[in-house]
Short mmCIF file of C-alpha atoms and ligand atoms in Angstrom, two decimals:
data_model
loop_
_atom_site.label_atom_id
_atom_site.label_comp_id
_atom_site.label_asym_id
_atom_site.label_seq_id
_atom_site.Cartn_x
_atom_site.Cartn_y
_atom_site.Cartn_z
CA UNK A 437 -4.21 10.45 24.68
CA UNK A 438 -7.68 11.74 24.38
CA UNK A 439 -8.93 15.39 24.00
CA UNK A 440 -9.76 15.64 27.15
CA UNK A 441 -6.54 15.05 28.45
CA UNK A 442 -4.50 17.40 26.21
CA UNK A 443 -7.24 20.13 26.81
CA UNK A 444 -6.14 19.16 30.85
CA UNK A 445 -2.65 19.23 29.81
CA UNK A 446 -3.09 22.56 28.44
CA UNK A 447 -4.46 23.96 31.83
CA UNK A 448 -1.70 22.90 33.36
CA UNK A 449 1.78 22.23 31.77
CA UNK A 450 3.70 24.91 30.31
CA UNK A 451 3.20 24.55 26.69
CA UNK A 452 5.55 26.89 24.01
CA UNK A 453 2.65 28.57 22.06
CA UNK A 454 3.96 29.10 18.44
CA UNK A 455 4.82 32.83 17.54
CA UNK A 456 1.46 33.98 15.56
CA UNK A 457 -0.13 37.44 15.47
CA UNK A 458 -2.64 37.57 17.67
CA UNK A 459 -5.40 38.11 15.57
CA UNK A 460 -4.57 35.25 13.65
CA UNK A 461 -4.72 33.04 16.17
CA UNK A 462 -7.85 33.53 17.43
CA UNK A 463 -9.17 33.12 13.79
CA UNK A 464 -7.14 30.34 14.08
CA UNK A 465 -8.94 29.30 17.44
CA UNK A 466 -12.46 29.97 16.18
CA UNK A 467 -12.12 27.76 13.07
CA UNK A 468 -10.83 24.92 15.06
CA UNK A 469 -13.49 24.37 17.59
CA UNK A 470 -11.32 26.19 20.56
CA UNK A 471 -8.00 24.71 20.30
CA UNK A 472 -5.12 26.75 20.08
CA UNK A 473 -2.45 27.21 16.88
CA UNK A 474 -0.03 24.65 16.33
CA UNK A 475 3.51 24.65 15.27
CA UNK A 476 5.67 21.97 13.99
CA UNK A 477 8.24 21.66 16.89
CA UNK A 478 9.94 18.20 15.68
CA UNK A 479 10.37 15.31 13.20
CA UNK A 480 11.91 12.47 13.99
CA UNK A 481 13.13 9.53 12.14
CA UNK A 482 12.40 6.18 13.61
CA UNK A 483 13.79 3.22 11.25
CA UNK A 484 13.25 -0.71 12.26
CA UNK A 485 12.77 -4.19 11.70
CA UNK A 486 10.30 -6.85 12.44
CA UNK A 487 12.71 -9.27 10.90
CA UNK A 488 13.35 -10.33 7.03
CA UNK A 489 11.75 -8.41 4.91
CA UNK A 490 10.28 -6.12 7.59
CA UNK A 491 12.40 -3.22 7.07
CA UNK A 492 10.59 0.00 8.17
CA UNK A 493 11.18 3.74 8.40
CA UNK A 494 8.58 6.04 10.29
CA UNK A 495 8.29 9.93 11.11
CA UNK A 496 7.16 11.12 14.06
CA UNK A 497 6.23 14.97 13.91
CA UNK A 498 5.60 16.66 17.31
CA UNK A 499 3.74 19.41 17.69
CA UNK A 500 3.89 22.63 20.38
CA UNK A 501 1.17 20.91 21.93
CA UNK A 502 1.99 18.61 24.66
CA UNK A 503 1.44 14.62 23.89
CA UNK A 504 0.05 15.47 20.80
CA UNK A 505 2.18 13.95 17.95
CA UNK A 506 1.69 12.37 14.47
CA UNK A 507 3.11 9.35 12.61
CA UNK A 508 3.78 8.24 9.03
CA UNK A 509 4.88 5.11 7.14
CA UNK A 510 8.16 6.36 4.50
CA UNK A 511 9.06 2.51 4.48
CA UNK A 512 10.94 1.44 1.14
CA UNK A 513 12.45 -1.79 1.65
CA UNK A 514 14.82 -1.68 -1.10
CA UNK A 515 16.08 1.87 -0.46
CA UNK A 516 15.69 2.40 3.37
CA UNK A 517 18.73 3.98 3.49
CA UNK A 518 17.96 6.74 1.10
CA UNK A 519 14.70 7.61 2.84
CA UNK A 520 15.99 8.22 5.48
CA UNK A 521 18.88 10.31 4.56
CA UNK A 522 15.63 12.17 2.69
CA UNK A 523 13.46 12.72 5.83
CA UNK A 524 16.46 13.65 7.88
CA UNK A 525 19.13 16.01 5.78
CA UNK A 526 15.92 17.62 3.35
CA UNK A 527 12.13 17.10 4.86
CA UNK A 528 12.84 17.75 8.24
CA UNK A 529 14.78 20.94 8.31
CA UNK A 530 12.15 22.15 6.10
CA UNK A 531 8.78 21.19 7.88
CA UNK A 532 10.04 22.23 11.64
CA UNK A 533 8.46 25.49 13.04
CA UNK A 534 4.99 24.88 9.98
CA UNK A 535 1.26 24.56 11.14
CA UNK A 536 0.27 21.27 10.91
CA UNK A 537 -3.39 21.54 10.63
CA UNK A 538 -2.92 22.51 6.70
CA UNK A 539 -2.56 19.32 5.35
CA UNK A 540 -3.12 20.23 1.90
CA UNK A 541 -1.18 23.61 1.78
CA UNK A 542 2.02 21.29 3.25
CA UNK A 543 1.21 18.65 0.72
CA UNK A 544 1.43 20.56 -2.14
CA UNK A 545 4.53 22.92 -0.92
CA UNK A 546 6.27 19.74 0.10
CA UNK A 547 6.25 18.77 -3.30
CA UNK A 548 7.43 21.65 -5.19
CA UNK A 549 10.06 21.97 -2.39
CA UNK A 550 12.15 18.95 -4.44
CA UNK A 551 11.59 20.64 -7.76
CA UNK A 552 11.75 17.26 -9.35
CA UNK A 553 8.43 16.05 -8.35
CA UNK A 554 7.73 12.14 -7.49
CA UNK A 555 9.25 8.75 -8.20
CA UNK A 556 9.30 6.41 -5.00
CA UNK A 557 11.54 8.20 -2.50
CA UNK A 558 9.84 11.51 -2.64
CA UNK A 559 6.81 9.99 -2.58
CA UNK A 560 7.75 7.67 0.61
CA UNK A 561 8.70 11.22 2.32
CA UNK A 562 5.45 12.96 1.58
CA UNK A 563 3.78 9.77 2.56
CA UNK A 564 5.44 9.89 6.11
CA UNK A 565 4.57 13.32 6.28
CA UNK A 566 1.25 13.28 4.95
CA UNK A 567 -0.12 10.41 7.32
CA UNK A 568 1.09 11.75 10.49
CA UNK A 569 -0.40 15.56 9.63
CA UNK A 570 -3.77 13.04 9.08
CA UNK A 571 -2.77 11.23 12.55
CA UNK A 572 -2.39 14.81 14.20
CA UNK A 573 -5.41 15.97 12.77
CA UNK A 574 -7.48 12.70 14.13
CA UNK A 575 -6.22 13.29 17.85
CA UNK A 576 -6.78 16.68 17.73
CA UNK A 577 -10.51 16.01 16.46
CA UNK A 578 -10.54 13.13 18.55
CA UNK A 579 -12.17 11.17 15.88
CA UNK A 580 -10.80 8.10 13.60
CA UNK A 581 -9.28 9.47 10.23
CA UNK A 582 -12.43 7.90 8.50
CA UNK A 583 -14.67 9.69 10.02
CA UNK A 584 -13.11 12.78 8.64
CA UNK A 585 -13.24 11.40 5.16
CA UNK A 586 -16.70 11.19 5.61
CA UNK A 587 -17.41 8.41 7.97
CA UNK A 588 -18.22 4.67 7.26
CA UNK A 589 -19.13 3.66 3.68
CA UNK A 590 -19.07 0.03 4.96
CA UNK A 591 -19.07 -2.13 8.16
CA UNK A 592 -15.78 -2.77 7.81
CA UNK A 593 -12.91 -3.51 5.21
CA UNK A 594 -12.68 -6.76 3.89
CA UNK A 595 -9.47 -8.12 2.82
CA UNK A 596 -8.24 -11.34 0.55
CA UNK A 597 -5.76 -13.79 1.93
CA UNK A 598 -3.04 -14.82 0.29
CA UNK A 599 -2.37 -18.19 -0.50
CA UNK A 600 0.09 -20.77 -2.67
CA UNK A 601 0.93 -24.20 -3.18
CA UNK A 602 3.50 -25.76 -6.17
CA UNK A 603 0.86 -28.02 -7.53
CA UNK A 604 -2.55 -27.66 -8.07
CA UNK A 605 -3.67 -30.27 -5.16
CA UNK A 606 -1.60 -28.28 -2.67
CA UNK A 607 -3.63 -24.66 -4.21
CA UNK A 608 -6.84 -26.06 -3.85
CA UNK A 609 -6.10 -27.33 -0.08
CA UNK A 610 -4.87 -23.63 1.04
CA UNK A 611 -8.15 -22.26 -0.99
CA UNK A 612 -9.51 -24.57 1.42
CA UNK A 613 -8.15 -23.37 4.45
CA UNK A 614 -8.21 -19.14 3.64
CA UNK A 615 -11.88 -20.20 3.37
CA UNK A 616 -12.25 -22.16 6.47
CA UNK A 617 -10.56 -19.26 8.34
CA UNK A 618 -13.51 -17.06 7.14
CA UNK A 619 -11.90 -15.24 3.80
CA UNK A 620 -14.17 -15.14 0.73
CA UNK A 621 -11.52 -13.63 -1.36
CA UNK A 622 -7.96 -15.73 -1.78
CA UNK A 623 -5.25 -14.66 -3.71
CA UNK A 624 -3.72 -17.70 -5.37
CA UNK A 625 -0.13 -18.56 -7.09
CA UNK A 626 1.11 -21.70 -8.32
CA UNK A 627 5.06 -21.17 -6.50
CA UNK A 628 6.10 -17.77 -6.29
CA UNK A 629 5.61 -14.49 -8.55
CA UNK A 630 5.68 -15.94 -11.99
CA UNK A 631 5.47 -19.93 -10.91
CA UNK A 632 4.32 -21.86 -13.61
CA UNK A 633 6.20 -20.04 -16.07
CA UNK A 634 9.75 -21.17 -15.32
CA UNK A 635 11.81 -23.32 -16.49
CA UNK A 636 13.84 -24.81 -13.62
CA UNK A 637 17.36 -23.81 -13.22
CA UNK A 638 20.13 -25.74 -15.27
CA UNK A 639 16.82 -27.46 -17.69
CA UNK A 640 16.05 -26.50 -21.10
CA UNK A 641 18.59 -25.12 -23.92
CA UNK A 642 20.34 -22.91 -22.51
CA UNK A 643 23.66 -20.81 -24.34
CA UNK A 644 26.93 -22.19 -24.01
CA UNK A 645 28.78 -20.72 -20.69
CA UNK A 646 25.36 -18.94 -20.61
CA UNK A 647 22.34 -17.94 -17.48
CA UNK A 648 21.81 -21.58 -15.90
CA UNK A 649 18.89 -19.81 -13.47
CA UNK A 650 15.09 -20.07 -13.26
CA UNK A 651 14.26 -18.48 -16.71
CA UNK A 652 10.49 -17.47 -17.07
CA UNK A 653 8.85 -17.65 -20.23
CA UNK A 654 5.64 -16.17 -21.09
CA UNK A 655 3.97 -18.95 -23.53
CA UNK A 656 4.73 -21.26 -20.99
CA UNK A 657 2.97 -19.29 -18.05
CA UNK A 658 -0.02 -18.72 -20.51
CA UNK A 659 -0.86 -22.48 -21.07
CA UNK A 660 -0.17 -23.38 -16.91
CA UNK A 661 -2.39 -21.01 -14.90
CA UNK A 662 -5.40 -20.85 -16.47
CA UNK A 663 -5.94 -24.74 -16.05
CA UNK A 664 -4.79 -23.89 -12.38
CA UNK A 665 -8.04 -21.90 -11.93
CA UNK A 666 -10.19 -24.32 -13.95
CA UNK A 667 -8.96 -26.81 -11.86
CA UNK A 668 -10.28 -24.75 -8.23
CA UNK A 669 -13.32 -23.90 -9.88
CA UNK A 670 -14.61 -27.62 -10.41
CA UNK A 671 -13.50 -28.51 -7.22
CA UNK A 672 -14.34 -25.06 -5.19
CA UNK A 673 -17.36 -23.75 -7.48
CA UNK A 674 -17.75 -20.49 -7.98
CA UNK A 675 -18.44 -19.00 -4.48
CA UNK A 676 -15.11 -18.15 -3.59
CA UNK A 677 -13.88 -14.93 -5.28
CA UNK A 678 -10.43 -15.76 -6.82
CA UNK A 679 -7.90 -13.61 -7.25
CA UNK A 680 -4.33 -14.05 -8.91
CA UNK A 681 -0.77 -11.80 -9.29
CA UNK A 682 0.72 -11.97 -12.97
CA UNK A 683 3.66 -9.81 -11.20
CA UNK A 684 4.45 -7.79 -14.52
CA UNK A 685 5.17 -11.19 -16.20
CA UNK A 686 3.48 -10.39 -19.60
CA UNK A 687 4.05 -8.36 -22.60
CA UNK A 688 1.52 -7.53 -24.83
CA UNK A 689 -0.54 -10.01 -26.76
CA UNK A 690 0.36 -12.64 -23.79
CA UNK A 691 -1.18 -10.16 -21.35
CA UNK A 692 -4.46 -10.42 -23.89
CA UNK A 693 -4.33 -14.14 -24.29
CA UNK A 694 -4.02 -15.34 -20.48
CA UNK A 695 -6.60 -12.77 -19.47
CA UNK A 696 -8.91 -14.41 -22.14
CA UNK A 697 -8.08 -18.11 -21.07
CA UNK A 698 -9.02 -17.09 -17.88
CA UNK A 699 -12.53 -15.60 -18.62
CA UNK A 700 -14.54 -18.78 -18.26
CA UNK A 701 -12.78 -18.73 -14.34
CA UNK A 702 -14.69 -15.79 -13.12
CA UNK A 703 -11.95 -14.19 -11.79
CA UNK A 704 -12.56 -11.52 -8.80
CA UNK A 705 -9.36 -9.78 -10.38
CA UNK A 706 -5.99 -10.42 -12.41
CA UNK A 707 -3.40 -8.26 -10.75
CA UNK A 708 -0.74 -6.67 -12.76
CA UNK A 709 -1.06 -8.67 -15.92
CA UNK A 710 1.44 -6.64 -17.61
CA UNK A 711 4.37 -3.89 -16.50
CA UNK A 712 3.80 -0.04 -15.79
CA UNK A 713 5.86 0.42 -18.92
CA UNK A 714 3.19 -1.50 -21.22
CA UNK A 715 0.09 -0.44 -20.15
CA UNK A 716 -1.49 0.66 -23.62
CA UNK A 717 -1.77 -3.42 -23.73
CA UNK A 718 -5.27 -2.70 -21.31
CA UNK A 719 -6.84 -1.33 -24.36
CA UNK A 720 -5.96 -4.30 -26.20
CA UNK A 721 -7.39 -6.79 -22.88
CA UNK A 722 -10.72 -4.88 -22.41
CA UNK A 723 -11.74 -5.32 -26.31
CA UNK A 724 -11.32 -9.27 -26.02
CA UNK A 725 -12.26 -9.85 -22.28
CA UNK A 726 -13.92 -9.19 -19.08
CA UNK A 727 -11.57 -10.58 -16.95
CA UNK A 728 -11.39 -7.54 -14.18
CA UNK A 729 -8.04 -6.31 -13.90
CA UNK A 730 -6.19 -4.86 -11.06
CA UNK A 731 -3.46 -2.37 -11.67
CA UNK A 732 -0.78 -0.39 -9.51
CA UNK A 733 1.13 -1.83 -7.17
CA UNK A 734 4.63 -0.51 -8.29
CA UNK A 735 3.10 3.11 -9.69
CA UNK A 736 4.41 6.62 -7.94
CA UNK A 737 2.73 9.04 -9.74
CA UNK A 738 -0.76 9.56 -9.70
CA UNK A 739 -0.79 10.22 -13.56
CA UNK A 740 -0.04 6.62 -14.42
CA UNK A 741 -3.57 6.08 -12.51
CA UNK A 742 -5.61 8.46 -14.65
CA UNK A 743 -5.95 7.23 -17.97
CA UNK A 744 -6.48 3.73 -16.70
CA UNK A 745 -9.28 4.91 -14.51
CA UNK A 746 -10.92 7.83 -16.89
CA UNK A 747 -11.03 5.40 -19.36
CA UNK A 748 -12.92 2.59 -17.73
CA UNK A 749 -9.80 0.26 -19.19
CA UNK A 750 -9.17 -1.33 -15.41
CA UNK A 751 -11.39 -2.43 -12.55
CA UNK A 752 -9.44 -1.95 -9.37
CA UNK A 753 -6.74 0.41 -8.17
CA UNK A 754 -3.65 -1.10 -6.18
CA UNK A 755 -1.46 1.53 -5.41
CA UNK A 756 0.66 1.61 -2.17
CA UNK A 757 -0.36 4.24 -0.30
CA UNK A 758 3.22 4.94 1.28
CA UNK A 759 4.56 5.05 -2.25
CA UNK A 760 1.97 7.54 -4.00
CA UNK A 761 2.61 10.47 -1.45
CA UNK A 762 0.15 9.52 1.37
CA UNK A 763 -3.50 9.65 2.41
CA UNK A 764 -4.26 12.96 0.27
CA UNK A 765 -3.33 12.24 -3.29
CA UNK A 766 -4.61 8.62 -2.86
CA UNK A 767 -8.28 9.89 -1.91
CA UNK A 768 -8.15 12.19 -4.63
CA UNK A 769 -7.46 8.81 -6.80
CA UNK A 770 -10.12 7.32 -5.14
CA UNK A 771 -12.72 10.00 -5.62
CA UNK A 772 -11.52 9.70 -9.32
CA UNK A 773 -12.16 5.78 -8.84
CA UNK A 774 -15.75 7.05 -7.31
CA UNK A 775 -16.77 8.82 -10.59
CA UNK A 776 -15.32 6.30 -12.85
CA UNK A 777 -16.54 3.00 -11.28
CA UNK A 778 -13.65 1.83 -10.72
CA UNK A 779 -12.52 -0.03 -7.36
CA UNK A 780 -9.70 0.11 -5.00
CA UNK A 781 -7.76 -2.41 -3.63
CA UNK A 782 -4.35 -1.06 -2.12
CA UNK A 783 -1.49 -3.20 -2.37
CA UNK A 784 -0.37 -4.60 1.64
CA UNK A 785 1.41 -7.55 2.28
CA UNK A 786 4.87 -8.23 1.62
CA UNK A 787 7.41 -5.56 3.45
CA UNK A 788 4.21 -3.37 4.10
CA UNK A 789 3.75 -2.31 7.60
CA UNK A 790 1.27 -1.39 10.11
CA UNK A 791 1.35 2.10 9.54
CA UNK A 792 0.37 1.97 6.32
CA UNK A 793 -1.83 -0.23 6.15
CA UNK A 794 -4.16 2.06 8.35
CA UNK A 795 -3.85 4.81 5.88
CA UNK A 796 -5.32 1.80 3.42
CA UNK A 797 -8.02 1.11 5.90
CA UNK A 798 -9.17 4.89 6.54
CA UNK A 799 -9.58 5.52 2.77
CA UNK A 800 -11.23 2.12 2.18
CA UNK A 801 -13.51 2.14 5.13
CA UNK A 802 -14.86 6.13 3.65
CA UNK A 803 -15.19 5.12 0.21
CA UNK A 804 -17.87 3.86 -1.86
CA UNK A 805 -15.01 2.49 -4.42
CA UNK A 806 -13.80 0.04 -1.78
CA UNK A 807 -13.24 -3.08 -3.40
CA UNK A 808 -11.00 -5.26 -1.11
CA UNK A 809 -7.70 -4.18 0.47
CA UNK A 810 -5.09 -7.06 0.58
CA UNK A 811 -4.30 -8.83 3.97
CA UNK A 812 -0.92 -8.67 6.05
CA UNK A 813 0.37 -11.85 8.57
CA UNK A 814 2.43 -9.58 11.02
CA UNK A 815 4.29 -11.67 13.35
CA UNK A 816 4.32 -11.30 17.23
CA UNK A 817 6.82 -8.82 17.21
CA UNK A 818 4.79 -6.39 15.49
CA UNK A 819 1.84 -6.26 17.56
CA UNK A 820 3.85 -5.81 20.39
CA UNK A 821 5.77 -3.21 18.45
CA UNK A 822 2.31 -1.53 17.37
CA UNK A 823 -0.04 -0.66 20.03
CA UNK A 824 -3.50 -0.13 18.78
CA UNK A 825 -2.53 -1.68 15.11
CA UNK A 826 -5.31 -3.17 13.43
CA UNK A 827 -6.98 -6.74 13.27
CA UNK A 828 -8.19 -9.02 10.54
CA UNK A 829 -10.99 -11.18 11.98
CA UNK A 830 -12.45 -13.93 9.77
CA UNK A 831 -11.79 -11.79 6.91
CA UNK A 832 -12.49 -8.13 7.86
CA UNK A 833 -10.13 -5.65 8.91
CA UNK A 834 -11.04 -3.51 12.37
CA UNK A 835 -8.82 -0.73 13.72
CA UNK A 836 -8.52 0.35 17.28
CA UNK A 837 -11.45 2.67 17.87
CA UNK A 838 -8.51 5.25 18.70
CA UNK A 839 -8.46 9.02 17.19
CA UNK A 840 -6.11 9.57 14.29
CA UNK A 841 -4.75 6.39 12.24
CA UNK A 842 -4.92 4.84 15.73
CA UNK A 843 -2.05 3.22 16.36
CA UNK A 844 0.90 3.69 18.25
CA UNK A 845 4.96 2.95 18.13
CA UNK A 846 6.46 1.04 21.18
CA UNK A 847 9.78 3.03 20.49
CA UNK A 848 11.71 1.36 23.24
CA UNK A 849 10.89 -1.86 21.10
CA UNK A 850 11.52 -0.41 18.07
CA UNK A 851 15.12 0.57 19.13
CA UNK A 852 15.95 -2.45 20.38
CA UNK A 853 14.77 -3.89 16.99
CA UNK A 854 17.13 -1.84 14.31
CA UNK A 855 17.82 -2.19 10.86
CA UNK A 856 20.28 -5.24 10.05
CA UNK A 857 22.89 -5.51 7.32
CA UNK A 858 21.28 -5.10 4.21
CA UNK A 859 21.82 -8.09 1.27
CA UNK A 860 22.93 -6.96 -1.95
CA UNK A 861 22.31 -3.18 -0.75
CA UNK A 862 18.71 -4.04 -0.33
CA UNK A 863 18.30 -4.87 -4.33
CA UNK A 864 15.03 -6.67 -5.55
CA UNK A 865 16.32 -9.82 -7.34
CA UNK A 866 16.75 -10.07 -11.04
CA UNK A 867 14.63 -12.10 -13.34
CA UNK A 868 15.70 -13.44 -16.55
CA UNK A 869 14.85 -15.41 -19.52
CA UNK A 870 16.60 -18.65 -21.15
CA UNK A 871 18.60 -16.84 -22.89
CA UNK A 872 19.73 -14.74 -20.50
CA UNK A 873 17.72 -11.87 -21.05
CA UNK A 874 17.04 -9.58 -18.17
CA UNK A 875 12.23 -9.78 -17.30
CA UNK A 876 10.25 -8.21 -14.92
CA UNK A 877 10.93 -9.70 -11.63
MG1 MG B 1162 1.23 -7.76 -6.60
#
């Protein structure tokens, strides 16, 4: 709906005007180009699924204005339950009857409203929150969130494909076709997370009565992928930009060692060559290497981002944007990222949805730091399920044209789509070494 038609709306639907002082509305009224005050009038939760691993929770916050409503991404895939007993029993109670136009002022009180400040569920709530205040805002201006970020930095975003094969012939032939399809930058692993460091299950010496699994082990890893990558580059060259996941598979001086093999590859980026809990190692990588290094995808708190960045130790950010509290802490990271010369490149993919990955695309597309956000392969369902959502087109992203984040919800489709039985209460599997040891999945 545009401007136009809420201002018509306004004229002539009876619209509940939020109790304010009169005075301060109209200083209100004359700081937001004419329109009226707004009051928070509703939040509500709207969880489903897309299929597999497509389990998604969004808020919708309504406003006293007619038609005009936000929406936010709060999806967790492994705790979906918990989120939404969050947004429901403690946000919205909270946030009903507030003035959405002040973003920051509800960011920051939303916050100290928990006490206990971040990890990933409080930070999926703000996020939910957070991008539909942004959403509201966009309508209301009747301009694209980017625009109010500071407009276009770029033509558009570019994203990396993702790609994998389980020997090096099949790798090279889906390089092949990522670039064919019009990507320049291709994400590749050998198998899964961690393929080509495993030892298949039941093989090898393994304790008596002990774990007969897939047990990963990091020497092993070190010696496969970097003659993976040597392997692309004499057949590929060096035009493609190629990008690979470690998946918090390394400790310490193995982190150092495969990022050095890999130097001679040219990497656009190593992503995640070593676990949240080790990241001192960087200091250790940057000394021996210039392999770039991409960092983030499982961090909460935007302090685990600042020493990386301050310090020059990393190359590219790759936070989810749902998980760090929303749009307004993750520009602040990226104005940090600005200063610093360091890039972004916001985690997508996997369980992400389409939500979220327009709060990616806003802050990439108004950014000088852009680096490359990573793609996501929604099936049909989802663009049916997503009015407006955006489009990757021979390797750029492209959103609507619509004000706000500028997509929709087809809720009729969504309720007809809920949230299955969840496996194993929606646990992330568990990875483990030969011996049985419990490693970074
Ligand atoms: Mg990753």
């Amino acid at each position: 709906m545009t401007i136009m038609n809420r201002r018509d709306l306004l004229k002539t639907a009876a619209i509940s005007l939020p109790l304010i002082p009169v005075a301060a509305a109209e200083e209100i009224q004359k700081s937001s180009n004419g329109l009226p005050p707004l009051t928070i009038q509703d939040a509500k939760v709207i969880a489903t699924s897309a299929g597999g691993h497509y389990r998604w929770v969004f808020l919708k916050i309504v406003t006293s204005e007619a038609g005009l409503y936000g929406i936010g991404s709060a999806a967790d895939v492994f705790q979906d339950m918990a989120v939404i007993a969050d947004l429901e029993d403690h946000l919205k109670p909270w946030l009903i009857g507030k003035d959405p136009d002040r973003i920051e002022d509800l960011w920051q009180s939303a916050q100290f409203r928990t006490y206990w400040r971040n990890g990933p569920i409080n930070n999926n709530v703000l996020s939910a929150m957070d991008m539909a205040l942004w959403d509201i805002k966009g309508k209301r201006a009747n301009m694209p969130i980017y625009q109010m970020l500071g407009g276009k930095a770029h033509d558009a975003v570019a994203v990396y494909d993702h790609q994998q094969g389980t020997t090096k012939e099949e790798c090279l032939d889906a390089l092949q076709k990522s670039l064919a399809n019009g990507f320049t930058h291709v994400r590749i692993q050998l198998g899964g997370y961690g393929g080509g460091g495993f030892t298949p299950q039941g093989e090898g010496n393994r304790a008596e009565g002990g774990y007969q699994g897939p047990a990963f082990d990091e020497e092993q890893y070190v010696d496969t992928i970097p003659p993976l990558f040597e392997y692309l580059r004499a057949k590929a060259g060096f035009g493609p930009k190629l990008l690979h996941d470690v998946h918090s598979h390394m400790t310490g001086m193995n982190a150092v060692e495969l990022a050095r093999r890999l130097e001679p590859c040219q990497m656009y980026f190593v992503e995640d060559i070593l676990p949240p809990e080790q990241l001192s190692y960087y200091r250790n990588i940057r000394e021996i290497c210039t392999t770039p290094q991409a960092v983030g995808e499982i961090f909460t708190h935007p302090l685990e981002v600042v020493p990386l960045v301050k310090d020059r130790l990393i190359d590219f950010i790759r936070n989810r944007i749902a998980a760090t509290g929303g749009i307004t802490p993750v520009r602040k990271l990226t104005a940090l990222c600005e200063i610093c010369g360091v890039k972004t490149a916001f985690q997508e993919g996997a369980d992400n949805d389409p939500v979220n990955q327009l709060a990616a695309y806003h802050i990439d597309l108004s950014s000088s730091a852009f680096g490359i956000q990573e793609e996501n392969h929604f099936p049909p369902i989802v663009h049916d399920m997503f009015p407006g959502m955006a489009e990757i087109r021979k390797g750029y992203l492209y959103d609507s044209g619509k004000p706000g984040l500028g997509v929709e919800i087809d809720e009729d489709l969504a309720r007809k789509n809920p949230l299955g039985p969840m496996r194993n209460g929606g646990a992330y599997g568990t990875g483990r070494t030969i011996d049985g040891t419990v490693w970074y999945p």
